[in-house]
Amino acid sequence: MACRRVAGGVHGRCRARRNDISGFADPEYLPAAAALGASVVATHIRLAPRVPDPEPHYDDLLCEVRAFLLARGRAAEAAGLAPEQVALDAGLDLGKTPAQSVVLLRESEGLASLGYTLLLSASNKRFLGELLGLAIDARRAASLAAVAYGVMHGCRIVRVHDVAGSVRVCRMIEALQAAERGEARVT
């Protein structure tokens, strides 16, 4: 079953990146991904996927999320995946309050220091709407701001709804960073 789930994203010589929001709960998932050469995303989630978590509590949010993600990254490596085949996702909105999701976004740089690619999935999320009082169709600017913050603080993969807008944000950040290094070019 895991091999079929992973293989569903691997086509010919193209390698897929599969997102497992269960935190690799299926013991066959990582070996199947390694055998197929697929990359994986480990997403932090407190309870099982689709289990309501109306009042999530953490004794130490950042410490618990870091430990969870680091353990999943190491498990992927132990199964035969190279570190560059592993991405980590803090799981904003998944078993987190809006305030907890903002803390994790703010701590992107620390999560990126774990040694794996950091994925940001903040686009149109509930926490953006609740914090700013926005309906889902009014969250574009907030989503782009989250992308900008995340990319500036270590996120290297972004899951977005507004692809064109997010690409422009990322290109602008690249231009600013190049200017900081004295490498700015106008084309």
Coordinates of C-alpha atoms in Angstrom, one line a residue:
M1 CA 0.0 0.0 0.0
A2 CA 2.7 2.5 0.9
C3 CA 4.6 1.7 -2.3
R4 CA 1.5 2.5 -4.3
R5 CA 0.9 5.7 -2.4
V6 CA 4.5 6.8 -3.0
A7 CA 4.6 5.5 -6.5
G8 CA 1.5 7.6 -7.2
G9 CA 3.8 10.6 -7.4
V10 CA 6.7 9.1 -9.2
H11 CA 6.4 9.1 -12.9
G12 CA 9.2 7.5 -15.0
R13 CA 12.5 9.3 -14.3
C14 CA 10.8 12.2 -12.6
R15 CA 11.2 12.1 -8.8
A16 CA 8.2 13.2 -6.7
R17 CA 8.1 14.9 -3.4
R18 CA 5.4 13.2 -1.3
N19 CA 3.8 14.9 1.7
D20 CA 2.8 12.6 4.5
I21 CA 0.8 14.5 7.1
S22 CA 0.8 11.5 9.4
G23 CA 4.5 12.0 10.3
F24 CA 5.4 8.7 8.6
A25 CA 3.0 6.6 10.7
D26 CA 2.9 3.9 8.1
P27 CA 6.1 1.8 8.7
E28 CA 6.3 1.0 5.0
Y29 CA 6.2 4.6 3.7
L30 CA 9.8 5.6 4.1
P31 CA 11.4 2.3 2.8
A32 CA 9.0 2.6 -0.2
A33 CA 10.0 6.2 -0.8
A34 CA 13.7 5.3 -0.5
A35 CA 13.3 2.4 -2.9
L36 CA 11.6 4.6 -5.5
G37 CA 14.0 7.5 -5.1
A38 CA 11.2 9.8 -4.0
S39 CA 11.6 12.8 -1.7
V40 CA 9.4 13.2 1.3
V41 CA 7.8 15.9 3.5
A42 CA 7.3 15.3 7.2
T43 CA 4.6 17.5 8.5
H44 CA 4.1 18.1 12.2
I45 CA 0.7 17.1 13.5
R46 CA -0.2 16.5 17.1
L47 CA -3.0 14.0 16.6
A48 CA -3.7 11.7 13.7
P49 CA -4.8 13.4 10.4
R50 CA -8.4 14.5 10.3
V51 CA -8.8 14.1 14.1
P52 CA -10.3 17.3 15.5
D53 CA -7.9 19.1 17.9
P54 CA -10.0 22.0 19.2
E55 CA -7.8 23.0 22.1
P56 CA -4.2 22.0 21.3
H57 CA -1.9 22.3 24.2
Y58 CA 1.9 22.1 24.2
D59 CA 4.2 22.3 27.2
D60 CA 6.8 23.8 24.9
L61 CA 5.5 24.3 21.4
L62 CA 8.8 25.0 19.7
C63 CA 10.8 22.3 21.5
E64 CA 8.1 19.7 20.8
V65 CA 7.7 20.6 17.1
R66 CA 11.5 20.7 16.6
A67 CA 12.0 17.3 18.3
F68 CA 9.1 15.8 16.2
L69 CA 10.5 17.1 12.9
L70 CA 14.1 16.2 13.7
A71 CA 13.1 12.6 14.7
R72 CA 11.2 12.3 11.4
G73 CA 14.1 13.6 9.4
R74 CA 16.5 11.1 11.1
A75 CA 14.0 8.3 10.5
A76 CA 13.9 9.2 6.8
E77 CA 17.7 9.1 6.7
A78 CA 17.7 5.7 8.5
A79 CA 15.4 4.4 5.9
G80 CA 17.9 5.3 3.2
L81 CA 16.8 8.8 2.1
A82 CA 19.5 11.5 1.7
P83 CA 19.0 14.7 3.7
E84 CA 18.3 16.6 0.5
Q85 CA 15.3 14.2 -0.1
V86 CA 13.7 15.2 3.2
A87 CA 11.7 18.4 3.8
L88 CA 10.1 19.4 7.0
D89 CA 6.8 21.3 7.5
A90 CA 5.8 22.8 10.9
G91 CA 2.2 22.0 10.1
L92 CA 0.7 25.5 10.6
D93 CA -3.0 25.1 11.5
L94 CA -2.7 21.4 12.1
G95 CA -3.3 20.9 15.8
K96 CA -2.3 24.5 16.5
T97 CA -4.0 27.7 17.5
P98 CA -3.6 30.7 15.4
A99 CA -1.1 32.1 17.9
Q100 CA 0.9 28.8 17.9
S101 CA 1.0 28.9 14.1
V102 CA 2.4 32.5 14.1
V103 CA 5.0 31.4 16.6
L104 CA 6.1 28.6 14.3
L105 CA 6.2 30.9 11.3
R106 CA 8.3 33.4 13.3
E107 CA 10.7 30.5 14.3
S108 CA 11.3 29.4 10.6
E109 CA 15.0 30.2 10.8
G110 CA 15.4 27.9 13.8
L111 CA 13.5 25.1 12.1
A112 CA 15.5 25.6 8.9
S113 CA 18.7 25.0 11.0
L114 CA 17.7 21.3 11.6
G115 CA 19.5 20.3 8.5
Y116 CA 16.6 19.6 6.1
T117 CA 14.8 21.7 3.6
L118 CA 11.9 23.7 5.3
L119 CA 8.5 23.8 3.6
L120 CA 6.1 26.5 4.4
S121 CA 2.4 25.9 4.0
A122 CA 0.7 29.1 5.1
S123 CA -1.3 30.0 2.0
N124 CA -4.9 30.9 2.8
K125 CA -4.7 29.1 6.2
R126 CA -7.2 29.6 9.0
F127 CA -4.7 31.3 11.3
L128 CA -4.3 34.1 8.8
G129 CA -8.0 34.6 8.6
E130 CA -8.5 34.5 12.4
L131 CA -5.6 36.8 13.2
L132 CA -6.6 39.4 10.7
G133 CA -10.4 38.9 10.5
L134 CA -10.3 37.8 6.9
A135 CA -12.6 35.5 4.9
I136 CA -10.7 32.8 2.9
D137 CA -11.1 34.8 -0.4
A138 CA -9.5 37.9 1.2
R139 CA -6.3 36.2 2.4
R140 CA -4.1 36.7 -0.7
A141 CA -2.0 39.6 0.7
A142 CA -1.6 37.9 4.1
S143 CA -0.5 34.7 2.4
L144 CA 2.0 36.6 0.3
A145 CA 3.3 38.3 3.4
A146 CA 3.7 34.9 5.1
V147 CA 5.6 33.6 2.0
A148 CA 7.9 36.6 2.1
Y149 CA 8.6 36.2 5.9
G150 CA 9.1 32.5 5.6
V151 CA 11.5 32.7 2.6
M152 CA 13.5 35.4 4.3
H153 CA 13.8 33.2 7.3
G154 CA 14.8 29.9 5.8
C155 CA 11.8 28.3 4.1
R156 CA 12.9 26.9 0.7
I157 CA 9.7 25.3 -0.5
V158 CA 6.4 27.1 -0.4
R159 CA 2.9 25.6 -1.0
V160 CA 0.8 28.4 -2.3
H161 CA -2.4 29.2 -4.1
D162 CA -1.2 32.3 -5.8
V163 CA 1.8 30.9 -7.7
A164 CA 2.5 34.0 -9.9
G165 CA 2.4 36.4 -6.9
S166 CA 4.5 34.1 -4.8
V167 CA 7.1 33.8 -7.6
R168 CA 7.3 37.6 -7.8
V169 CA 7.7 37.8 -4.0
C170 CA 10.5 35.3 -4.1
R171 CA 12.3 37.0 -7.0
M172 CA 12.1 40.3 -5.1
I173 CA 13.6 38.8 -2.0
E174 CA 16.4 37.3 -4.2
A175 CA 17.0 40.7 -5.7
L176 CA 17.2 42.3 -2.2
Q177 CA 19.5 39.6 -0.9
A178 CA 21.7 40.1 -4.0
A179 CA 21.8 43.8 -3.3
E180 CA 22.8 43.1 0.3
R181 CA 25.8 41.1 -1.0
G182 CA 26.7 43.8 -3.5
E183 CA 25.6 41.6 -6.5
A184 CA 22.5 43.5 -7.6
R185 CA 21.8 43.5 -11.3
V186 CA 19.1 45.2 -13.3
T187 CA 17.9 43.3 -16.3

